PDB file of C-alpha atoms in Angstrom:
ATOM      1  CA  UNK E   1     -26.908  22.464  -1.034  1.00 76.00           C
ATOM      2  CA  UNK E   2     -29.707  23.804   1.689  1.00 82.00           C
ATOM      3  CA  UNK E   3     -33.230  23.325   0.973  1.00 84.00           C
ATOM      4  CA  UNK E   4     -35.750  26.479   0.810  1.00 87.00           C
ATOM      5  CA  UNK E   5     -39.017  26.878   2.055  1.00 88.00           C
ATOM      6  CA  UNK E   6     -41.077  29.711  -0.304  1.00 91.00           C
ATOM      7  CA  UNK E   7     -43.509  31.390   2.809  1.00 90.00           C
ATOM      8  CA  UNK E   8     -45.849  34.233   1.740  1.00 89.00           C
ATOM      9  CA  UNK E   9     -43.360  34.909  -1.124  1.00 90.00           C
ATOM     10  CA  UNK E  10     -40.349  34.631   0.616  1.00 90.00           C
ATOM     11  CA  UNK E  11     -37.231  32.253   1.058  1.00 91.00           C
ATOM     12  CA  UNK E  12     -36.889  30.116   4.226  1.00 90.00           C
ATOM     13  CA  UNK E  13     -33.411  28.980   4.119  1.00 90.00           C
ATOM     14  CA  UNK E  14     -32.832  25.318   5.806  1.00 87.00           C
ATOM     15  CA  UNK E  15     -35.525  24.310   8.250  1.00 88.00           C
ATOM     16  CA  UNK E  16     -38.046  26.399   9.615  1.00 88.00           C
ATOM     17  CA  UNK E  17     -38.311  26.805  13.448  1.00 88.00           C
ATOM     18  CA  UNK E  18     -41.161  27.642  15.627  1.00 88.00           C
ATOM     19  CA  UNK E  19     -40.033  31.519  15.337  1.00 88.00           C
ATOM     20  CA  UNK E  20     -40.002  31.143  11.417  1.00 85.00           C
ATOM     21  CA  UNK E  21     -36.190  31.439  10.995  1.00 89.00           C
ATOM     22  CA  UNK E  22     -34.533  28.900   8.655  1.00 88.00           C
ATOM     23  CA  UNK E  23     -31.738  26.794  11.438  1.00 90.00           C
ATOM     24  CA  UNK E  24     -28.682  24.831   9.447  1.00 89.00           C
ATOM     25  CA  UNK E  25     -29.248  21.412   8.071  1.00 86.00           C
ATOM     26  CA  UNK E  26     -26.153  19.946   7.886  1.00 85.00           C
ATOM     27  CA  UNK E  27     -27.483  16.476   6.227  1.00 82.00           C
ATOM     28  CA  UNK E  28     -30.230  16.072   4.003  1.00 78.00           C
ATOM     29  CA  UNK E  29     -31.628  13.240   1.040  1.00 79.00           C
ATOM     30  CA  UNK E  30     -30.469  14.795  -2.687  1.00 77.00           C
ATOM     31  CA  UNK E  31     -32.953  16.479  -4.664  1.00 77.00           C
ATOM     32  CA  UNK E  32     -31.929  14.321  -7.514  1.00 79.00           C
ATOM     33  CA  UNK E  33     -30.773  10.423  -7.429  1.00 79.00           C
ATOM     34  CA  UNK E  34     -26.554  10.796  -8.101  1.00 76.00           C
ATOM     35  CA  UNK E  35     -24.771   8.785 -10.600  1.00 78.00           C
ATOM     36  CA  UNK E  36     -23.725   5.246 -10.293  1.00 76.00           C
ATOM     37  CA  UNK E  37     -20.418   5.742  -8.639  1.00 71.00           C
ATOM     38  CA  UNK E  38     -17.647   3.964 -10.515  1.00 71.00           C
ATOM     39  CA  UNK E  39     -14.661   2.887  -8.408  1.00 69.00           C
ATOM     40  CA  UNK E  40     -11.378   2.789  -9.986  1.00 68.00           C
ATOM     41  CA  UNK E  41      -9.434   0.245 -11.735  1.00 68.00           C
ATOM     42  CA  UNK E  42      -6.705  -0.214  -8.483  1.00 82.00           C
ATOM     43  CA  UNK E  43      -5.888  -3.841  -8.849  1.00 89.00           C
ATOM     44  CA  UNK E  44      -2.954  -4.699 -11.426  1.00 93.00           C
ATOM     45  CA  UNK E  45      -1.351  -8.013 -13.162  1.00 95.00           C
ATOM     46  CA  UNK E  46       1.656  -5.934 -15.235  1.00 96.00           C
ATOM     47  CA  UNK E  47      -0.008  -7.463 -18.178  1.00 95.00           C
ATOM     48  CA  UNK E  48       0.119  -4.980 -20.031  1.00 93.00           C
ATOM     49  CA  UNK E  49       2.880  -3.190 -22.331  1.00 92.00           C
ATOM     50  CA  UNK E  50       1.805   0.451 -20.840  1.00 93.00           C
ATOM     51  CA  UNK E  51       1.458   1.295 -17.155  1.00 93.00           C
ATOM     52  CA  UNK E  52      -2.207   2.116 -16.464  1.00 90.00           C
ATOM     53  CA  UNK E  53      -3.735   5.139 -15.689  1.00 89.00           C
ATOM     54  CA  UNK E  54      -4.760   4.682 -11.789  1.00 89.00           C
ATOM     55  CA  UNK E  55      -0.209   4.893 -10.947  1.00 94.00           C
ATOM     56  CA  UNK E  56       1.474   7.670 -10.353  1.00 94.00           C
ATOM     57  CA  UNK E  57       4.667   8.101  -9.739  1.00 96.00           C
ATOM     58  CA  UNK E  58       6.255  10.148  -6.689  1.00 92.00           C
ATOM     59  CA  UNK E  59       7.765  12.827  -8.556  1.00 85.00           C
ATOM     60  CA  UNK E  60       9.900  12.488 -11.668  1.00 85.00           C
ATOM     61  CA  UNK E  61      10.729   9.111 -12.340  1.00 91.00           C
ATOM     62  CA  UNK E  62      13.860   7.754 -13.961  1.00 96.00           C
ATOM     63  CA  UNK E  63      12.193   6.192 -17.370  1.00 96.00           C
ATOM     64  CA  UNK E  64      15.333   4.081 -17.702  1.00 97.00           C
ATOM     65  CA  UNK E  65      14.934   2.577 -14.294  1.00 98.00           C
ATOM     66  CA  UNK E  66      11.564   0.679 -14.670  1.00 98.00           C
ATOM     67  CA  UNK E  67      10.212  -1.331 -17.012  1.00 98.00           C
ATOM     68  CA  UNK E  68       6.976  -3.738 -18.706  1.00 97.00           C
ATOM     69  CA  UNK E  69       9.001  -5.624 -21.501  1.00 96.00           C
ATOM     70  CA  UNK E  70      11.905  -6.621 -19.959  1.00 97.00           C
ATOM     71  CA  UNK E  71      10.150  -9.286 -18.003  1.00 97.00           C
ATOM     72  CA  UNK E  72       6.821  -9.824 -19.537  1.00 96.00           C
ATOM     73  CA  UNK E  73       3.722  -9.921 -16.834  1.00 96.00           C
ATOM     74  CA  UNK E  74       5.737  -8.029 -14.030  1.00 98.00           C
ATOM     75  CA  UNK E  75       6.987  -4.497 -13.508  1.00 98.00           C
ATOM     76  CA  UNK E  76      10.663  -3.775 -13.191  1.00 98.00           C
ATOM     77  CA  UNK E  77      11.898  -1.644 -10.451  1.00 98.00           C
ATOM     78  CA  UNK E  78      15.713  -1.294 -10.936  1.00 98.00           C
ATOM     79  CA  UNK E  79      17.381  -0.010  -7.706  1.00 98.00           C
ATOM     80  CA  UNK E  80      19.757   3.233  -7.362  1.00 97.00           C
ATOM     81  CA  UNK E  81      20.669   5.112  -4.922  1.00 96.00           C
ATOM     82  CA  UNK E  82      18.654   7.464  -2.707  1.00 95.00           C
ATOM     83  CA  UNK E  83      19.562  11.012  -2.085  1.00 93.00           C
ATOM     84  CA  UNK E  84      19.857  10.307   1.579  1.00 92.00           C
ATOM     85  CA  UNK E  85      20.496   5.918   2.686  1.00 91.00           C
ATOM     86  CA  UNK E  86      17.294   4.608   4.225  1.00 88.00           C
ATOM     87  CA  UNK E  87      15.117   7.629   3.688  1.00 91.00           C
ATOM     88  CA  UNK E  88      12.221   6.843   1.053  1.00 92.00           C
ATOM     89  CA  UNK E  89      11.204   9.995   0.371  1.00 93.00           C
ATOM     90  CA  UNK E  90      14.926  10.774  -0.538  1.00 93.00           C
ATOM     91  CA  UNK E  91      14.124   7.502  -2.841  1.00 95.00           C
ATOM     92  CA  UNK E  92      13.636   7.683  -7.019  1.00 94.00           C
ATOM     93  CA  UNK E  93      10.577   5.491  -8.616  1.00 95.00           C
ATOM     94  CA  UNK E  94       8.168   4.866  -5.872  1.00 97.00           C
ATOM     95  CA  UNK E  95       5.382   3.612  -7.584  1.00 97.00           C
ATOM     96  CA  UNK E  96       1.705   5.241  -6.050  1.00 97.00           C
ATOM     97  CA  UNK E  97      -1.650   5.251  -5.434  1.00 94.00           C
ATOM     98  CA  UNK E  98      -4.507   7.175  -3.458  1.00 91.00           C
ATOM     99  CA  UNK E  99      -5.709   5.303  -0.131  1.00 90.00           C
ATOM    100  CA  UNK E 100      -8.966   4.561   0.046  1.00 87.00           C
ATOM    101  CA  UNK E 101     -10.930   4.930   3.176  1.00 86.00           C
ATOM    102  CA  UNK E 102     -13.758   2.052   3.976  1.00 88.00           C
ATOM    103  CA  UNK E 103     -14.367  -0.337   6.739  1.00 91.00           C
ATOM    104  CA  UNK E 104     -11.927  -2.959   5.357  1.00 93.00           C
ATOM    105  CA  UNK E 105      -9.322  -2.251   2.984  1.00 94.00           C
ATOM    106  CA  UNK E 106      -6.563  -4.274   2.227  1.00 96.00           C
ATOM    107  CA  UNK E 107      -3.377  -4.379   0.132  1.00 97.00           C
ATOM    108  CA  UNK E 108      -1.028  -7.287  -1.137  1.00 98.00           C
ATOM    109  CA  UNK E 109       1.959  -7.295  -3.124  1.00 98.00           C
ATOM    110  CA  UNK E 110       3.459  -9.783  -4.846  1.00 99.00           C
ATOM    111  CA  UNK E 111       7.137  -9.921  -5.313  1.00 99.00           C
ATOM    112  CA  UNK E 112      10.000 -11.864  -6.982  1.00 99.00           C
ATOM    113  CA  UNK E 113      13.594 -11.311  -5.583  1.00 99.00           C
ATOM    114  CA  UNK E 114      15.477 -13.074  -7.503  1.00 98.00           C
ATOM    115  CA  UNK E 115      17.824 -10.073  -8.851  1.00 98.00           C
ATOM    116  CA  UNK E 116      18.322  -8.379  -5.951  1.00 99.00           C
ATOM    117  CA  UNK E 117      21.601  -7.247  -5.150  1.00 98.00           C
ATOM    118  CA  UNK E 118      23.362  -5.838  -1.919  1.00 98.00           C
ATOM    119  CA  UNK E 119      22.623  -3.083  -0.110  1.00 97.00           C
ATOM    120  CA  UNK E 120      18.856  -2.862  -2.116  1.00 98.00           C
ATOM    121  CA  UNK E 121      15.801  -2.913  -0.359  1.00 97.00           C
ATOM    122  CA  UNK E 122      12.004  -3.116  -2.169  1.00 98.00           C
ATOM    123  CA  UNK E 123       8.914  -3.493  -0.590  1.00 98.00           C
ATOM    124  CA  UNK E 124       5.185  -1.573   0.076  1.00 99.00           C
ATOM    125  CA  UNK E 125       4.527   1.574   2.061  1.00 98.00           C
ATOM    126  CA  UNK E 126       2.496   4.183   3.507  1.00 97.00           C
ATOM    127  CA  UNK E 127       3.635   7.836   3.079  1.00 96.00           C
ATOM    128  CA  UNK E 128       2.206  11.438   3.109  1.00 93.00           C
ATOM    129  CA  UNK E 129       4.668  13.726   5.392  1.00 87.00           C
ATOM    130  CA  UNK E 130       5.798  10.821   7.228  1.00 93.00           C
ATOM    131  CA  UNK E 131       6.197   7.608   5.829  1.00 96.00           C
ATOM    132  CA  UNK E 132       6.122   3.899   6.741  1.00 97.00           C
ATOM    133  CA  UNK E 133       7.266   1.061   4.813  1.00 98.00           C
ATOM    134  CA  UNK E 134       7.678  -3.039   5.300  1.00 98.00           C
ATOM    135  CA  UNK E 135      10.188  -4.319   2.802  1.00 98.00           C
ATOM    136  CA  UNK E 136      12.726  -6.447   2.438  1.00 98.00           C
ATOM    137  CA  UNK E 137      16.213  -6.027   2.749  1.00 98.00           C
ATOM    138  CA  UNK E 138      19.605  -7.810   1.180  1.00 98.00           C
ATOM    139  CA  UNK E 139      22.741  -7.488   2.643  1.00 98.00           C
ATOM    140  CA  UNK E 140      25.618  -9.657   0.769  1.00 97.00           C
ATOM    141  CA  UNK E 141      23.473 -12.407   0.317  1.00 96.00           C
ATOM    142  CA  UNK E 142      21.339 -12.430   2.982  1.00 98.00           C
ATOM    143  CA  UNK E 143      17.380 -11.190   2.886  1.00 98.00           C
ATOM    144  CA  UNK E 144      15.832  -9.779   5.875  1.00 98.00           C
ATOM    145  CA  UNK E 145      12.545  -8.784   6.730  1.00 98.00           C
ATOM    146  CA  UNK E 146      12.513  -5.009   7.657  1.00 98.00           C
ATOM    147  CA  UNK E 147      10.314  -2.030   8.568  1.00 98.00           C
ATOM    148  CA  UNK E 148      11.243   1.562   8.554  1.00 97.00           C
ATOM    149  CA  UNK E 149       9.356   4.087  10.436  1.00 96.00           C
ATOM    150  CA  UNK E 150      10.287   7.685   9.180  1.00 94.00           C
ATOM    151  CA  UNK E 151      13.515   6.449   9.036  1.00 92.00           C
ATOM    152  CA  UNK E 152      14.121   4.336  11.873  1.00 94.00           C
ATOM    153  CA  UNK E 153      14.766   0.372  10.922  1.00 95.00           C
ATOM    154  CA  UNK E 154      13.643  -2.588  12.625  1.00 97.00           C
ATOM    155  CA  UNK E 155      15.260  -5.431  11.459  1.00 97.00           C
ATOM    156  CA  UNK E 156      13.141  -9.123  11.203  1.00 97.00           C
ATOM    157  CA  UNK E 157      13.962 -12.660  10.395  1.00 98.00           C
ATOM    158  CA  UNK E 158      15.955 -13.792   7.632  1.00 98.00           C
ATOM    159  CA  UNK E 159      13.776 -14.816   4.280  1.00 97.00           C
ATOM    160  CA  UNK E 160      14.155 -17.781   2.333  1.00 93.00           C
ATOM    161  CA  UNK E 161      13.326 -18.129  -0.770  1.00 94.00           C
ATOM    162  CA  UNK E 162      12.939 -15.779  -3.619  1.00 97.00           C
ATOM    163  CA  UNK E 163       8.960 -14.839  -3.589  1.00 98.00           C
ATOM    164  CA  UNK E 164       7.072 -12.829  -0.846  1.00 99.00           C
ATOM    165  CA  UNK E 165       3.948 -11.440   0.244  1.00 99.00           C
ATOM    166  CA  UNK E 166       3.820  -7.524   1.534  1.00 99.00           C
ATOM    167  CA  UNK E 167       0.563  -6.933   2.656  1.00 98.00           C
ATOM    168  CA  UNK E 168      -0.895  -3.543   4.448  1.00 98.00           C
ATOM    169  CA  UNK E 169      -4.180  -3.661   6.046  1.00 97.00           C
ATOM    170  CA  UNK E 170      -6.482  -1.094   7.209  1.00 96.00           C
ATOM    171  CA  UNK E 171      -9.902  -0.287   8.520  1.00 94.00           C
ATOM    172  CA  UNK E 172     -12.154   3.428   9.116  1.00 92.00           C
ATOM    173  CA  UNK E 173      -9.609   3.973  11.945  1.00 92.00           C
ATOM    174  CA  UNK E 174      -6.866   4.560   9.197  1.00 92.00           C
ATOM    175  CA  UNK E 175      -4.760   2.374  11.737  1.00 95.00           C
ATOM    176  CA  UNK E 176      -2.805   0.222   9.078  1.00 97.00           C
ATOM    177  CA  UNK E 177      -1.086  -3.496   9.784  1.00 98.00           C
ATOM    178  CA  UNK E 178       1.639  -5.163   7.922  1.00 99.00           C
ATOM    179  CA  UNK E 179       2.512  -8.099   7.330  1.00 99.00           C
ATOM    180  CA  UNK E 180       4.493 -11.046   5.477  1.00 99.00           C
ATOM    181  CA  UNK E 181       3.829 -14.176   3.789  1.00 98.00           C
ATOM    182  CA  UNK E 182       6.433 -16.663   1.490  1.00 97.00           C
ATOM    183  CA  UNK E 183       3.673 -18.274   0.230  1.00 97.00           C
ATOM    184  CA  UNK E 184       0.705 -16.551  -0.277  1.00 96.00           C
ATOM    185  CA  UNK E 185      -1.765 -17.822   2.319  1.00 96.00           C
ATOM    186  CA  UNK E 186      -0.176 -17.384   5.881  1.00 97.00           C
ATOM    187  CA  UNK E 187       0.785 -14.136   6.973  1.00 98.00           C
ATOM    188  CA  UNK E 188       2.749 -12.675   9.777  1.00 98.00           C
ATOM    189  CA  UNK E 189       2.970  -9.353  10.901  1.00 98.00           C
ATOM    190  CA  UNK E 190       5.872  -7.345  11.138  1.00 98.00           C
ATOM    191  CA  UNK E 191       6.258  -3.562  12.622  1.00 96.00           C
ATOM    192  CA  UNK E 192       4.369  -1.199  14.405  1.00 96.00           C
ATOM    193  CA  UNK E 193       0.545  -0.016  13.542  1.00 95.00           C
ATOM    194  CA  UNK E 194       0.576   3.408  11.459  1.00 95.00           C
ATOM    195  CA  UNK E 195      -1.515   6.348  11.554  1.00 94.00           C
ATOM    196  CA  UNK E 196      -1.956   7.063   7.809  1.00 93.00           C
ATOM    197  CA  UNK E 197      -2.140  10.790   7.677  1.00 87.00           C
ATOM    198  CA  UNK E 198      -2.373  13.753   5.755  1.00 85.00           C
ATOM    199  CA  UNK E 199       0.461  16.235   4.542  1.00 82.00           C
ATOM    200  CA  UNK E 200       2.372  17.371   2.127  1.00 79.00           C
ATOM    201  CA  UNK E 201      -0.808  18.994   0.472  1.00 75.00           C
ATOM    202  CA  UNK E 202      -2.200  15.705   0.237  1.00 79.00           C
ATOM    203  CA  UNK E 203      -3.671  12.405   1.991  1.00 88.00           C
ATOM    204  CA  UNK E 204      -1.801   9.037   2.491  1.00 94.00           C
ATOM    205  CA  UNK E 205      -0.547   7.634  -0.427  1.00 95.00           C
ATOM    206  CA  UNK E 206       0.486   3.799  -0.704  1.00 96.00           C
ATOM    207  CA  UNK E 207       3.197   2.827  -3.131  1.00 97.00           C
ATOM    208  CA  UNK E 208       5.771   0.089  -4.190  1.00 98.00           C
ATOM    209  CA  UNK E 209       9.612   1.009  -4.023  1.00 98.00           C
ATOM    210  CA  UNK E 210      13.143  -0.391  -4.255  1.00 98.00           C
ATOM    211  CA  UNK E 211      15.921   1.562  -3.765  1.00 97.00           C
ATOM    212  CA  UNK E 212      19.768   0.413  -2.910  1.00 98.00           C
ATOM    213  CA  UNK E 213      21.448   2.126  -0.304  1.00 96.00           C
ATOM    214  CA  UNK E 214      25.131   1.058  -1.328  1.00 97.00           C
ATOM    215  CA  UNK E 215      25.080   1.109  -5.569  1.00 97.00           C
ATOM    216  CA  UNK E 216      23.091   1.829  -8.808  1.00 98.00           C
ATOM    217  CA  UNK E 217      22.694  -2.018  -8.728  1.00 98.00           C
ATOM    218  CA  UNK E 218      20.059  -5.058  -8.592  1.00 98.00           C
ATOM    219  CA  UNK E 219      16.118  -5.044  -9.707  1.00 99.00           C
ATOM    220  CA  UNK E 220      12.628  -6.131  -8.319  1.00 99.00           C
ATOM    221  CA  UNK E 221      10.286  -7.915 -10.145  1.00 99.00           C
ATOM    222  CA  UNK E 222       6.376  -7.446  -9.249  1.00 99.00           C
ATOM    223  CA  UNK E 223       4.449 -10.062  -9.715  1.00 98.00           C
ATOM    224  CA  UNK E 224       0.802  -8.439  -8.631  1.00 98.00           C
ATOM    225  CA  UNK E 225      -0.612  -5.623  -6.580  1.00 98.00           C
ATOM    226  CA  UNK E 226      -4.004  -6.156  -5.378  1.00 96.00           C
ATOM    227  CA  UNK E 227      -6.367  -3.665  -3.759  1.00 94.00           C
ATOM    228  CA  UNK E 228      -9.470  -4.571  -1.915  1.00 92.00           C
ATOM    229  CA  UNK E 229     -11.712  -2.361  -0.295  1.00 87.00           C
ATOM    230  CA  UNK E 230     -15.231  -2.877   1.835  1.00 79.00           C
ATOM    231  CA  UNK E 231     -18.140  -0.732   2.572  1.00 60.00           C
ATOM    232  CA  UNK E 232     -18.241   2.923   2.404  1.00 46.00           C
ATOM    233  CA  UNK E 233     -18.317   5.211   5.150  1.00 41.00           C
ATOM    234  CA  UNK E 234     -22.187   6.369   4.744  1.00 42.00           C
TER     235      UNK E 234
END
């Protein structure tokens, strides 16, 4: 919207200048006060029987492959195979949401591994054309801490126990951090900083995923996914 000026009956465009030509104004206060802006309902307990409305999932998922009931409070993420081992956008049921953009913004996942099998890997990520991720990793049984850039893994230190932490953190910059906790409160961070970008016909997208690279075999449970977000960029 440009403001007009009415001058002897006619229509001055933007903002007048001293030779009575309307120049560009490419910010200006609202002729009208705007709504109350409602943010979305992003944060999520798996409480309920039906997945909510703010998820989508990255392309068709396999219905048979997730679930709400089978362990009450948490969401089910049987793993199968990829189309292609270690790729996740080659990966089935990656469960999404938008990014947000704000000053501080911050992600953390919740998640139980106690049926995990070999060969499976579940965790959080970043993905538009490229993709990030930060997840961990079983091989017989041994769980690793791992992050794969487009592709490229980075093995971390062996994990104990069978809950974890995955958090992503990121500010304006869109420069996102990861990082690892087993019990909630400390965290350490794992992997390189990542550029979240746009592609695909679309911006960066953050998601939950398990896949196995090895067998149709083993499941995630997630616990909680919660999504905090600061000030707006004015």
């Amino acid at each position: 919207l440009l403001p007009i000026e009415w001058v002897d009956g006619w229509p001055i465009i933007g903002k007048r200048g001293e030779d009575g030509i309307g120049n560009m104004i490419w910010t200006a206060k609202k002729p009208i006060p705007g709504p109350v802006v409602k943010m979305p309902a992003i944060n999520e307990d798996f409480s309920s029987p039906k997945l909510a409305v703010h998820w989508q999932w990255n392309y068709q998922p396999r219905m048979e492959k997730w679930s709400l009931t089978e362990h009450p409070g948490f969401l089910r993420l049987h793993a199968f195979k990829p189309l292609r081992n270690n790729e996740l956008l080659k990966a089935g049921n990656t469960l999404t949401q938008r990014c947000l953009r704000t000053d501080a913004n911050e992600v953390m996942l919740k998640l139980d591994l106690t049926g995990m099998a070999d060969g499976q890997e579940a965790g959080l990520c970043h993905f538009a054309g490229a993709y990030s991720a930060l997840s961990i990793s079983q091989a017989g049984d041994v769980r690793k801490v791992t992050y794969n850039e487009r592709g490229k893994i980075t093995e971390g230190p062996v994990l104990e126990g069978t809950d974890v932490w995955i958090k992503s953190t990121w500010g304006i910059d869109g420069e996102s951090e990861y990082s690892y906790s087993t019990d909630g409160r400390s965290f350490k961070t794992f992997g390189n900083r990542w550029k979240l970008t746009w592609g695909n016909y679309r911006g960066d997208r953050i998601g939950i995923f398990s896949y196995n690279n090895k067998a149709d075999a083993g499941h995630v449970d997630v616990d909680s996914f919660q999504y905090t977000f600061g000030k707006r960029k004015p």
